[in-house]
Coordinates of C-alpha atoms in Angstrom, one line a residue:
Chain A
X1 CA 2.6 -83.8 -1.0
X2 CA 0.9 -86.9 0.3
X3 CA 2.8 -90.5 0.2
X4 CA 1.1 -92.0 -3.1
X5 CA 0.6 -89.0 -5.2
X6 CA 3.8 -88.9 -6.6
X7 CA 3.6 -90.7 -9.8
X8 CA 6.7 -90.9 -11.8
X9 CA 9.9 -93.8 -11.3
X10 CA 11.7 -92.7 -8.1
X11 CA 15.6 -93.7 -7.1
X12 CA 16.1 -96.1 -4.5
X13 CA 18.9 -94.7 -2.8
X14 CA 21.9 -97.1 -2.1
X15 CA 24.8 -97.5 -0.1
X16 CA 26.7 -95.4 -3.1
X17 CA 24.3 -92.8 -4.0
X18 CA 22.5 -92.0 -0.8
X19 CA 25.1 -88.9 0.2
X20 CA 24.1 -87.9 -3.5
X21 CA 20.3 -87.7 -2.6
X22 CA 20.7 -86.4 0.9
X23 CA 22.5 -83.4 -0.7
X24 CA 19.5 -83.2 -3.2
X25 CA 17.6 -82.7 0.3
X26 CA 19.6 -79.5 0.9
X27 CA 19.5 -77.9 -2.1
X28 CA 23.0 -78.9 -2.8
X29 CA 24.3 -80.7 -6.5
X30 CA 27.2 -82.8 -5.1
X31 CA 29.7 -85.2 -6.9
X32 CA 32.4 -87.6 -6.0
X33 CA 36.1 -86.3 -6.3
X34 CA 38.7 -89.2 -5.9
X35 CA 41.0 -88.5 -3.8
X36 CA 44.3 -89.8 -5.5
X37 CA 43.8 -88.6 -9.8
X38 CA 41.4 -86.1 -8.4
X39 CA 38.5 -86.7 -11.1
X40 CA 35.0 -86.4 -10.7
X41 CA 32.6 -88.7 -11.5
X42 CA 28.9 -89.3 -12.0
X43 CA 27.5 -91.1 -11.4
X44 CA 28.6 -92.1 -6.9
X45 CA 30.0 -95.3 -6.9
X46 CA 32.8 -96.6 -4.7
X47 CA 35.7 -97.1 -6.8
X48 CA 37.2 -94.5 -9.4
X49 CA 37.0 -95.6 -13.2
X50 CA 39.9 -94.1 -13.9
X51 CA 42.6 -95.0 -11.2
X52 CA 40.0 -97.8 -9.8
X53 CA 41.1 -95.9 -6.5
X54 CA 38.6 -96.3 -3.5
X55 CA 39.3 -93.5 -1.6
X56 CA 37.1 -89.8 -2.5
X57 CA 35.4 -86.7 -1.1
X58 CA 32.1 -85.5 -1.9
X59 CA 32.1 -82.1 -3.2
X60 CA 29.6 -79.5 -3.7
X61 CA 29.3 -78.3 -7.3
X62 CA 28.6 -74.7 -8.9
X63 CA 25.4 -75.7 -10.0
X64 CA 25.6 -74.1 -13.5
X65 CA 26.2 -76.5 -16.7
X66 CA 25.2 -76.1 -20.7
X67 CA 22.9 -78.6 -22.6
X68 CA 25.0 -81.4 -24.4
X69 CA 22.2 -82.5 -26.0
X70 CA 18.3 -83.2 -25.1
X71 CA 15.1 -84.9 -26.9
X72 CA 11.6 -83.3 -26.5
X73 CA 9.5 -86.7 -25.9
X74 CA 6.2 -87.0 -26.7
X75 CA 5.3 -90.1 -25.9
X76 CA 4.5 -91.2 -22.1
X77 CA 7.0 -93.8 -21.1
X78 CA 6.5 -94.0 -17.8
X79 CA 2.2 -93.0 -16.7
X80 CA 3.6 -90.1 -14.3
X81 CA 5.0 -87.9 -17.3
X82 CA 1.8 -88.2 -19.2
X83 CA 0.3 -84.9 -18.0
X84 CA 3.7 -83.3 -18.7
X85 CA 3.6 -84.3 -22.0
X86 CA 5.3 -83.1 -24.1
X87 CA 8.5 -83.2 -21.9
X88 CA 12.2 -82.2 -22.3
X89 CA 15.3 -84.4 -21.5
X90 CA 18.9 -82.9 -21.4
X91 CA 22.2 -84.6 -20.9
X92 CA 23.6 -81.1 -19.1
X93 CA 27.3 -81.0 -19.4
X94 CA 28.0 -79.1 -15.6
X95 CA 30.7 -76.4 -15.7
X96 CA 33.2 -79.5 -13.7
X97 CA 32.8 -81.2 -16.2
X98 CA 31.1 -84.6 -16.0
X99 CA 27.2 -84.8 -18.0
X100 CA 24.5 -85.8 -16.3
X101 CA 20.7 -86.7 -17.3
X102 CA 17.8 -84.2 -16.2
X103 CA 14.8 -82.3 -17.5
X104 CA 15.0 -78.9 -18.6
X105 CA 11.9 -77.3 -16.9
X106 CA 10.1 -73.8 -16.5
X107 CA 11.3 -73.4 -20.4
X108 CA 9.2 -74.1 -23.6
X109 CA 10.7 -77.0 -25.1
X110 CA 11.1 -75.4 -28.7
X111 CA 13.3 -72.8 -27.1
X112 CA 16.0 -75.6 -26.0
X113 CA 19.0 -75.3 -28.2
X114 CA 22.6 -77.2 -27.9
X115 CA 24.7 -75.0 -26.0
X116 CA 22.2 -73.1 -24.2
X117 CA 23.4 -72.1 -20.5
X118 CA 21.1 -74.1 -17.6
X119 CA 21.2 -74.0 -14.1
X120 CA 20.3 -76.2 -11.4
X121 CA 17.4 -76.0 -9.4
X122 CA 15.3 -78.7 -6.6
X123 CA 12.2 -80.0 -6.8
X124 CA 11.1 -82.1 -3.4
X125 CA 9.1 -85.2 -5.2
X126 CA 8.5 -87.2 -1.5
X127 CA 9.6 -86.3 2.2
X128 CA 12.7 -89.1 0.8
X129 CA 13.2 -88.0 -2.3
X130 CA 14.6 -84.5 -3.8
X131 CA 15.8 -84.4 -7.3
X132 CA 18.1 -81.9 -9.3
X133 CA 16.6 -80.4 -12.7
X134 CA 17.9 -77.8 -14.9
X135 CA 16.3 -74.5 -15.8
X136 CA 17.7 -71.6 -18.4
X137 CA 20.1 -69.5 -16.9
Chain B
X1 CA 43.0 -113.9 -34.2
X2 CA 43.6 -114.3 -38.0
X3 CA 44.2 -117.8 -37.9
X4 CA 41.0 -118.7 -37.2
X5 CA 39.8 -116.9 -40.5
X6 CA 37.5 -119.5 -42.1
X7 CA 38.1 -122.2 -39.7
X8 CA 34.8 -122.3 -38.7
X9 CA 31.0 -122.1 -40.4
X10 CA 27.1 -121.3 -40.3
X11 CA 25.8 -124.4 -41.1
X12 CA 22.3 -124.5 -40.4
X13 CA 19.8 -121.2 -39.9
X14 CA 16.4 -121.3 -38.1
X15 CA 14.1 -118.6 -38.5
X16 CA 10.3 -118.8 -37.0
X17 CA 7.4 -116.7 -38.3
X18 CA 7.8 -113.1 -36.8
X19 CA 5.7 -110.3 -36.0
X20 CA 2.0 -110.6 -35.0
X21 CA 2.3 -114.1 -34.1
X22 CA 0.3 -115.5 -31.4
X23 CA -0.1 -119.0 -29.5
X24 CA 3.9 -119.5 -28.6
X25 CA 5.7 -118.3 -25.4
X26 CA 9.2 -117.0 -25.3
X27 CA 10.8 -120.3 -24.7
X28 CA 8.5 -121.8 -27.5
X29 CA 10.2 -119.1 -29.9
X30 CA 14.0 -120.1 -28.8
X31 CA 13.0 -123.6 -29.2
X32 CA 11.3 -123.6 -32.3
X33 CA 14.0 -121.8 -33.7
X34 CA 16.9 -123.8 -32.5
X35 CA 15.1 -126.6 -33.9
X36 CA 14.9 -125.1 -37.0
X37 CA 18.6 -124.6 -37.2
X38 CA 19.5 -127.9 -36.7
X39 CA 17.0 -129.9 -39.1
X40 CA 18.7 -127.2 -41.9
X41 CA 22.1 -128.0 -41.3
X42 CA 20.7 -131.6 -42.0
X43 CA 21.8 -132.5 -37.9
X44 CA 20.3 -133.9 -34.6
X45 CA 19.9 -133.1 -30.8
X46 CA 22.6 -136.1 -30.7
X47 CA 24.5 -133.8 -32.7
X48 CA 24.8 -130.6 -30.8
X49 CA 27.2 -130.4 -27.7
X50 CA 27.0 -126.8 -27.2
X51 CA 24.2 -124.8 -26.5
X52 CA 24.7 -120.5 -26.0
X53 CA 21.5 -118.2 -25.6
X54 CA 20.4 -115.0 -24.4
X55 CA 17.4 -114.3 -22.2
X56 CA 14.1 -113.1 -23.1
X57 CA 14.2 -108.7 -22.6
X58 CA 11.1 -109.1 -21.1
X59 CA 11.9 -111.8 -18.5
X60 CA 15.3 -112.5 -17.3
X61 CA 15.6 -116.3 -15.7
X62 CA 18.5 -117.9 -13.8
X63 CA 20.4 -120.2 -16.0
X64 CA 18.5 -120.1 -19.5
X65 CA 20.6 -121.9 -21.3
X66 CA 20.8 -125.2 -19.1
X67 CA 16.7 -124.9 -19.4
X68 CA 17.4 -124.3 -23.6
X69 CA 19.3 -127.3 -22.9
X70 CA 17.3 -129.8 -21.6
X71 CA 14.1 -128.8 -23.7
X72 CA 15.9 -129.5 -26.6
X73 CA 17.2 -133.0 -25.4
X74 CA 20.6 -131.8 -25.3
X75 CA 23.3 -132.3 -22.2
X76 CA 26.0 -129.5 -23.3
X77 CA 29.7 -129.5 -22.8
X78 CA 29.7 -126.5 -23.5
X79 CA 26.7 -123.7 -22.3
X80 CA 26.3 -120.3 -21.3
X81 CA 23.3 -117.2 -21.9
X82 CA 25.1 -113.9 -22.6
X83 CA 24.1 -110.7 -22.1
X84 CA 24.9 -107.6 -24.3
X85 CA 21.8 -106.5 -25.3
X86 CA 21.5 -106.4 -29.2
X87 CA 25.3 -107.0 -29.6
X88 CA 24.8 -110.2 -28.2
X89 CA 23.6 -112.6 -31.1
X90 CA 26.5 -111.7 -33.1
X91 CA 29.0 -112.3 -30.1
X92 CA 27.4 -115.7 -29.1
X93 CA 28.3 -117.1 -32.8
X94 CA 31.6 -115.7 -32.1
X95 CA 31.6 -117.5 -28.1
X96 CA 30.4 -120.8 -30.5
X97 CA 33.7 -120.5 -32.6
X98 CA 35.8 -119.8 -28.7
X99 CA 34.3 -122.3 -27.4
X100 CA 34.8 -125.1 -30.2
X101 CA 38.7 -123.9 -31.0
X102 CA 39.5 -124.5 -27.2
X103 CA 37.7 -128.3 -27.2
X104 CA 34.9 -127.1 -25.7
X105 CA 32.1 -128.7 -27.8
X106 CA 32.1 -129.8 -31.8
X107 CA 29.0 -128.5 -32.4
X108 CA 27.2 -125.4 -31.2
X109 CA 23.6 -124.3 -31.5
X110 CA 23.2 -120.3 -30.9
X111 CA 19.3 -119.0 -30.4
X112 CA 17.0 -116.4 -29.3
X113 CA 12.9 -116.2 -28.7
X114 CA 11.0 -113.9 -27.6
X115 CA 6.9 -113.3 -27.6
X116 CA 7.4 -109.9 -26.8
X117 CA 3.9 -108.3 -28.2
X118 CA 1.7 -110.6 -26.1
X119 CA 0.2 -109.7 -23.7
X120 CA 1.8 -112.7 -21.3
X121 CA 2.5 -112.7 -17.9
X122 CA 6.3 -112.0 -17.1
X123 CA 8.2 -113.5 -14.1
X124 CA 11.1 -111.0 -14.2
X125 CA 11.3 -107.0 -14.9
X126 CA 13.8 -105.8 -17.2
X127 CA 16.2 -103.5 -15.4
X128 CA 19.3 -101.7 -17.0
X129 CA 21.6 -101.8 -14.1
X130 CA 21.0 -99.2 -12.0
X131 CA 18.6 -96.8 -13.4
X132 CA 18.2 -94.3 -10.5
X133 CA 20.0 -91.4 -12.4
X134 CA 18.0 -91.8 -15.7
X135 CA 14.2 -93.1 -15.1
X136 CA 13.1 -90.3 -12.5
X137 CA 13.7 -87.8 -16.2
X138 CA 11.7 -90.3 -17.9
X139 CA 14.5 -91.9 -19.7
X140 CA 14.3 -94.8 -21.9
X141 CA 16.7 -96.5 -24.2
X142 CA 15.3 -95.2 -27.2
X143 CA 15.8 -91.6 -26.0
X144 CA 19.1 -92.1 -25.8
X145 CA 19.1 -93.4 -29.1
X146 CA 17.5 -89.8 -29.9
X147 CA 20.0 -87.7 -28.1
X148 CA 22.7 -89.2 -29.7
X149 CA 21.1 -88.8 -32.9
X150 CA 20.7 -85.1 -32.0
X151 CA 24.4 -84.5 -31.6
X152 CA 25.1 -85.9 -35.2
X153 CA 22.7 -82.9 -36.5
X154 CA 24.3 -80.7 -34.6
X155 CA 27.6 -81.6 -35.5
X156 CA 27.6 -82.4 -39.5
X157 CA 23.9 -80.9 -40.6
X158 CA 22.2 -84.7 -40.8
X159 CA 18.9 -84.0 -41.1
X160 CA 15.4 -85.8 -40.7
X161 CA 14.6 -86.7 -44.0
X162 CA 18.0 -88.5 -43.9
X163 CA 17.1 -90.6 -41.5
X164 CA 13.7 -90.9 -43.3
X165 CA 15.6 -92.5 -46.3
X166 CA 17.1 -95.0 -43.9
X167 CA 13.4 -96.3 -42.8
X168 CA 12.3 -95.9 -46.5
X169 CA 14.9 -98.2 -47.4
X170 CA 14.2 -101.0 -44.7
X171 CA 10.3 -101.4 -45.7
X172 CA 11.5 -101.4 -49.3
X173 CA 13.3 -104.6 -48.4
X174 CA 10.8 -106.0 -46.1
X175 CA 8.2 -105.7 -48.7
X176 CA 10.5 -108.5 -50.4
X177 CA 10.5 -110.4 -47.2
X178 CA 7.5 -112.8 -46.9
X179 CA 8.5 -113.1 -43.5
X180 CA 7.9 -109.7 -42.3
X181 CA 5.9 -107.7 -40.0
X182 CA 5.6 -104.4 -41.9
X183 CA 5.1 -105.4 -45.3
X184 CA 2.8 -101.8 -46.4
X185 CA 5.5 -99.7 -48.7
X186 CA 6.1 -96.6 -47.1
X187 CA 7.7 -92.9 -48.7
X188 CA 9.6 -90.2 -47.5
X189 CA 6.3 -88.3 -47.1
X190 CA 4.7 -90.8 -44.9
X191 CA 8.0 -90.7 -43.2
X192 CA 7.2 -87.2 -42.6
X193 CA 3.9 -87.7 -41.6
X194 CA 4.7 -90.1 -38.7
X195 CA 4.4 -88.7 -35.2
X196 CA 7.0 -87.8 -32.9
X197 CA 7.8 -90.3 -30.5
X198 CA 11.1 -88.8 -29.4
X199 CA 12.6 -86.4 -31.1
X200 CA 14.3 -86.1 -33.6
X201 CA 12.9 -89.7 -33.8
X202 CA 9.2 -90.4 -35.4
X203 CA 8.1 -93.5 -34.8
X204 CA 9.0 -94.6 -38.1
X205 CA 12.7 -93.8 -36.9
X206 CA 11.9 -96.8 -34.2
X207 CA 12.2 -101.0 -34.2
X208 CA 9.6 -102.7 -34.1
X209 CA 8.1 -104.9 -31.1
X210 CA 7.7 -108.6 -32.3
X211 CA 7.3 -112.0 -31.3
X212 CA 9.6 -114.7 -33.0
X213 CA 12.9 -116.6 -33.4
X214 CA 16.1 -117.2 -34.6
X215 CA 19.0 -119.3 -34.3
X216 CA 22.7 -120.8 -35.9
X217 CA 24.6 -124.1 -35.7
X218 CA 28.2 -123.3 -36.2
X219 CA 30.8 -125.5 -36.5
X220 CA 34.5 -126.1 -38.0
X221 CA 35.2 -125.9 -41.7
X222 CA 36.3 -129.4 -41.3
X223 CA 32.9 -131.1 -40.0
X224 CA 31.4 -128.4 -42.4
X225 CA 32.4 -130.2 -45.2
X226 CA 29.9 -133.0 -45.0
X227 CA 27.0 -131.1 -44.5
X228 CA 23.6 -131.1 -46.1
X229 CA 24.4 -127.2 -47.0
X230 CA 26.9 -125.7 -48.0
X231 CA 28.7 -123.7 -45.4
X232 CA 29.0 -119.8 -44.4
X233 CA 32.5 -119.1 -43.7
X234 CA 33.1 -117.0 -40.5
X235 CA 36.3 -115.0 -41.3
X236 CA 36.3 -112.7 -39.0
X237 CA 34.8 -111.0 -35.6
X238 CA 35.1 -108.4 -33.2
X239 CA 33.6 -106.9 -30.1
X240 CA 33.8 -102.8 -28.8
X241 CA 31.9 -101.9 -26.3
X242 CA 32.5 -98.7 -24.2
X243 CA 30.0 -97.4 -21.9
X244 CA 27.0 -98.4 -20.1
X245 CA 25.6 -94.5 -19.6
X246 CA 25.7 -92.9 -22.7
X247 CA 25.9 -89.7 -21.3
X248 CA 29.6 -89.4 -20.9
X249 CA 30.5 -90.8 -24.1
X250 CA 33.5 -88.8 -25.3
X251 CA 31.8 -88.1 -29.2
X252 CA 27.9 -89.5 -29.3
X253 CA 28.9 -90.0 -33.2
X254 CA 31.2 -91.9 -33.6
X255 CA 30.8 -95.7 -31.5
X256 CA 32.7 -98.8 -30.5
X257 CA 31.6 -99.5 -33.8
X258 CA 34.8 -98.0 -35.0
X259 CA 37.1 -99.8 -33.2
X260 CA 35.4 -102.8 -33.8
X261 CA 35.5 -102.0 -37.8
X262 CA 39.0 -101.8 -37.8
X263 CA 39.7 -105.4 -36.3
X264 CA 37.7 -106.8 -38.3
X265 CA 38.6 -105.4 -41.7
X266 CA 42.3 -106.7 -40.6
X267 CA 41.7 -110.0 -39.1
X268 CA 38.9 -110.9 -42.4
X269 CA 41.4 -109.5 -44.9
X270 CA 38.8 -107.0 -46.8
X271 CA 38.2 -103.8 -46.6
X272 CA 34.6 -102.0 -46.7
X273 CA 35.1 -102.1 -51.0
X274 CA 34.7 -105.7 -50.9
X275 CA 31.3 -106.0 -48.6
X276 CA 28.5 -106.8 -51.3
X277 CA 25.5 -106.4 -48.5
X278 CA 25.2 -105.3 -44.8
X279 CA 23.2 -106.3 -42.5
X280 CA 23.5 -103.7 -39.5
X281 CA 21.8 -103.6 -36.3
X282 CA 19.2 -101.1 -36.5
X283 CA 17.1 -100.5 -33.6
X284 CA 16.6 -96.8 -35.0
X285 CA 17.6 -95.3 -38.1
X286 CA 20.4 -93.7 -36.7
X287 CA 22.0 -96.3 -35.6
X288 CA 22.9 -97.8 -39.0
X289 CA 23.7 -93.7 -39.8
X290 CA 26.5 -94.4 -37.7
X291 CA 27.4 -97.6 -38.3
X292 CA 28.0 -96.9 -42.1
X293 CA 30.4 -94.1 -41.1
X294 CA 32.3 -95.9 -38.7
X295 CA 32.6 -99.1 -41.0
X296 CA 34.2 -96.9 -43.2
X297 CA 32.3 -96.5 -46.4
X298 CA 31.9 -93.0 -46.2
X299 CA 33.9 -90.3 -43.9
X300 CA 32.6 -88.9 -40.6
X301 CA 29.7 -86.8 -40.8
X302 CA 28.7 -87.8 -44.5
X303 CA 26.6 -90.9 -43.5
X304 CA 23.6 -88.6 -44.2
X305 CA 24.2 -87.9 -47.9
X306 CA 25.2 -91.3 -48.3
X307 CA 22.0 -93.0 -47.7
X308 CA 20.1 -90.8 -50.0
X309 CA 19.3 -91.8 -53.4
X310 CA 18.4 -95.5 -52.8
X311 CA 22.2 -96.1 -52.2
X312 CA 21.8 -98.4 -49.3
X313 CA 18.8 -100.1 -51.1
X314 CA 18.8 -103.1 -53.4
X315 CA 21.0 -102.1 -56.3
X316 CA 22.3 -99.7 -54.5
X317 CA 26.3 -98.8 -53.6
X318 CA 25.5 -101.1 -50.2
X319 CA 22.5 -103.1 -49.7
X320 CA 21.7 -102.6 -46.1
X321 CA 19.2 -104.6 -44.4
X322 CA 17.9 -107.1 -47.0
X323 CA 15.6 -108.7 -44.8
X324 CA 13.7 -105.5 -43.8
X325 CA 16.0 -105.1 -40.4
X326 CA 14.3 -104.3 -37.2
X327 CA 13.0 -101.5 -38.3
X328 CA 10.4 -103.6 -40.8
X329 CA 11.3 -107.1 -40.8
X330 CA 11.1 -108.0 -36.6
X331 CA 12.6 -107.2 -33.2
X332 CA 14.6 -110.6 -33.1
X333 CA 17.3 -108.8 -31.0
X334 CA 19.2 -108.8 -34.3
X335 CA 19.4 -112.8 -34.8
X336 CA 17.7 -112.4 -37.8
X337 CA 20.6 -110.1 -39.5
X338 CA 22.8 -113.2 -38.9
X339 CA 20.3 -115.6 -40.5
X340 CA 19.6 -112.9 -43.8
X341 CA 23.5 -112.9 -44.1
X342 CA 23.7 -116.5 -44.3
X343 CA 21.0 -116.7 -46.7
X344 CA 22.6 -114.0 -49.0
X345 CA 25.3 -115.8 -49.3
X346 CA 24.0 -119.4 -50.0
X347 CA 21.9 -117.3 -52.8
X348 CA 18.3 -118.0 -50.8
X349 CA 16.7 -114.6 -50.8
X350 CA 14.9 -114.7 -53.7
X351 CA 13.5 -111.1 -55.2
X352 CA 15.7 -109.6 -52.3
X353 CA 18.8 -111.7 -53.6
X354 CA 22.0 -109.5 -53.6
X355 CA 23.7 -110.9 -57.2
X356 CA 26.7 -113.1 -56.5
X357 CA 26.9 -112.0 -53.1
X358 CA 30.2 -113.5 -51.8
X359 CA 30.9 -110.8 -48.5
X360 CA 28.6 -110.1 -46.1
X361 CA 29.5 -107.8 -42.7
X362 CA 26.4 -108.2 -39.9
X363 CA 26.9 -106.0 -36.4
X364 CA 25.4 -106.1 -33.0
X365 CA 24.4 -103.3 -30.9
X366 CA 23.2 -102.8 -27.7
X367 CA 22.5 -100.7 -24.7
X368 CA 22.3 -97.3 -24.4
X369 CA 23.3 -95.3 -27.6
X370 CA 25.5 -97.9 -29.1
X371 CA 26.8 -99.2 -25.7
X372 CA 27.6 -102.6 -26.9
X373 CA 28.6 -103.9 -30.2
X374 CA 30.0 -106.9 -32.0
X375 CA 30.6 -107.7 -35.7
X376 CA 30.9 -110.6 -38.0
X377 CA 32.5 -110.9 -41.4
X378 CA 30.5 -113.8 -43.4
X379 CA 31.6 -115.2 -47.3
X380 CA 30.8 -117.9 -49.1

């Protein structure tokens, strides 16, 4: 894809998330573990909110989550959903355990229920930026 | 806390036209309205020693309140902007009463403007923190709003049309507002008959986006005393927040409303029996769905059935929302729910008037999907 034609909001990675993205680049979901109360957390920051611990590993997840909840949106927000309209966004609640916010895609919105098993799949947006979305599994 | 119950007072309420008003910027609005407040509590600039606001949404500026400040001829002892989102008009009266039980000032004026429906040029961009994780998906507030909503289907059976009464409701009482922006009645058909914006949200499920103002003076129940009106007690508050991404919240039903409820029930000495009108933040319908529940006048799950049957209108178990709310009166970032409950109790609204209303509870709620919130306990 040409620089420019990508039309929606894009992250700006940062000093916490960039590992996050990179990973994105490989095809890989990956989450901070801390390394002394051993939870993971989204979304990568530098400190753990539970312990307030500074020290973690990045970890490579599974992949595979169920919807938590989602909204099929119909109006466009941002310009670069309006030819997607309308679209579906899930909080996905990953088999590790933290939720996270995506789109269900490649699945007609009416047919996203609660509960409904998702897995993750890549979609490259710019030669920087790679992003996780959730299809039925 | 309880020994501040009733130690301090509303005494002055400024409320600028709202809705489709042109010709007045977003300072203009927190101005006119602080001006407003002070001329009703019968004061002067010479008065006011303490000065708290919140920035426009649309336009975030370093160090409103000193700018508040000097436009209003005013050199503060006391002065800060605050930032909670729609939680934070309620918490800035409460910051008023902090800051005048430590010494701080004697006298506080609390305000918010904003012009956000014209088409202006902004300075700033509104940013919620880092949003890296949420806008790429398209997210907005409002969906998270929706998603939350979603969960409370799926969990207790709520339905659409409940929400739909909750909407009904607010245009009933804005109808009675002369100072509203949707004033055209509306029914549970035309309810159904609204598009989807987000669902399980129709746009009738959704605020408004308004221009306008409002503002308080608050001081102590002593100064009070002397005042051209008579004064609003403040007898209790109480702030909960607990997330700034909604999408680990523990239970998307039930808030830091909750928590919130419970302090202040204890530290106002009532209980939700002795609330005669509510004015809760309601940036979509569900939001006052779950405030209802977790302010205890109805179980967990039941909020739905309880709004049915013109119970939360006029006349009604608990009036909610006498002014119309933000869902038909204005988007004043909930400064306006402060300013009905004072009116309701000084026995100013009129056709809308809740008879011998003596308790009035008004929340604040911000963020996404009840990130923030903050509560007052008002009587008379």
């Amino acid at each position: 894809m040409a620089a420019g034609d990508y039309t929606k909001p894009l992250p700006i990675p940062d000093e916490d998330t960039q590992p996050y993205f990179e990973a994105c680049k490989r095809g890989e979901l990956t989450l901070q573990r801390c390394d002394a109360c051993k939870t993971l957390r989204f979304e990568p920051d530098n400190i753990c909110p539970k312990c307030l611990s500074d020290r973690f590993t990045w970890e490579r997840l599974s992949g595979n989550g169920t919807v938590y909840t989602f909204s099929v949106v119909h109006h466009a927000y941002y310009p670069g959903f309006k030819s997607e309209l309308p679209y579906v966004i899930a909080v996905v609640e990953l088999a590790e355990g933290p939720r996270m916010l995506t789109n269900i895609i490649d699945c007609k919105p009416e047919l996203v229920k609660i509960g409904m098993p998702v897995k993750v799949t890549f979609k490259k947006c710019t030669e920087e930026i790679t992003l996780p979305y959730f299809v039925p599994a | 806390m309880s020994n501040l119950r009733d130690k301090y007072c509303i005494v002055g309420i400024g409320e600028t036209p709202v809705g489709k008003v042109d010709g007045i910027t977003n300072l203009g609005f927190n101005l006119l309205a602080a001006k407003l407040a002070i001329e009703d509590a019968g004061l002067t600039n010479k008065d006011i020693d303490g000065v708290l606001t919140t920035h426009p949404y649309g336009d975030p500026p370093f160090m409103y309140s000193i700018q508040i400040a000097e436009k209003l001829g005013i050199q503060p002892t006391y002065t800060t902007d605050l930032n909670l989102g729609g939680a934070t008009p309620v918490a800035l009266v409460e910051h008023a009463v902090m800051g005048i039980e430590a010494g701080l000032a004697s006298t506080v004026v609390v305000s918010f403007g904003e012009a956000l429906r014209s088409k202006i040029k902004h300075h700033g961009k509104f940013r919620m923190g880092r949003e890296d994780f949420g806008n790429p998906y398209g997210e907005v507030v409002g969906i998270t709003y929706a998603m939350a909503a979603r969960r409370h289907m799926h969990q207790y059976g709520t339905t659409n049309e409940q929400f739909g009464h909750i909407a009904v409701a607010m245009r009933k009482h804005a109808c009675l507002n002369p100072n509203a922006q949707e004033r055209e009645p509306i029914t549970i058909a035309d309810y159904h008959a609204s598009p989807w914006i987000c669902e399980p949200f129709r746009r009738l499920d959704i605020c408004l986006i308004s221009n306008g103002g409002g503002a308080v003076v608050v001081t102590s129940a002593e100064r009070a005393r002397n005042m051209k009106k008579k004064p609003v007690y403040i007898s209790a508050f109480a702030e909960q927040h607990t997330h700034k991404n909604f999408y680990n919240m523990p239970d998307m039903t039930t808030w830091g409303a909750k928590r919130a409820a419970e302090k202040l029930y204890k530290n106002a000495g009532v209980g939700p029996k002795d609330v005669d009108v509510a004015e809760f933040y309601d940036c979509f319908t569900y939001t006052v769905l779950v405030q209802i529940e977790d302010y205890g006048f109805c179980p967990k799950g039941e909020g739905g059935r309880f709004v049915e049957n013109g119970n939360i209108e006029l006349g009604g178990e608990l009036p909610v929302n006498t002014h119309g709310g933000l869902l038909s009166q204005a988007h004043i970032d909930g400064m306006l729910h402060i300013t009905e409950g004072v009116k309701q109790l000084r026995g100013e609204c009129g056709p809308r008037q809740v008879k011998d209303a003596e308790v009035c509870l008004v929340t604040g709620n911000g963020g996404s999907a009840g990130a923030t919130h903050s509560s007052l306990m008002l009587r008379r």
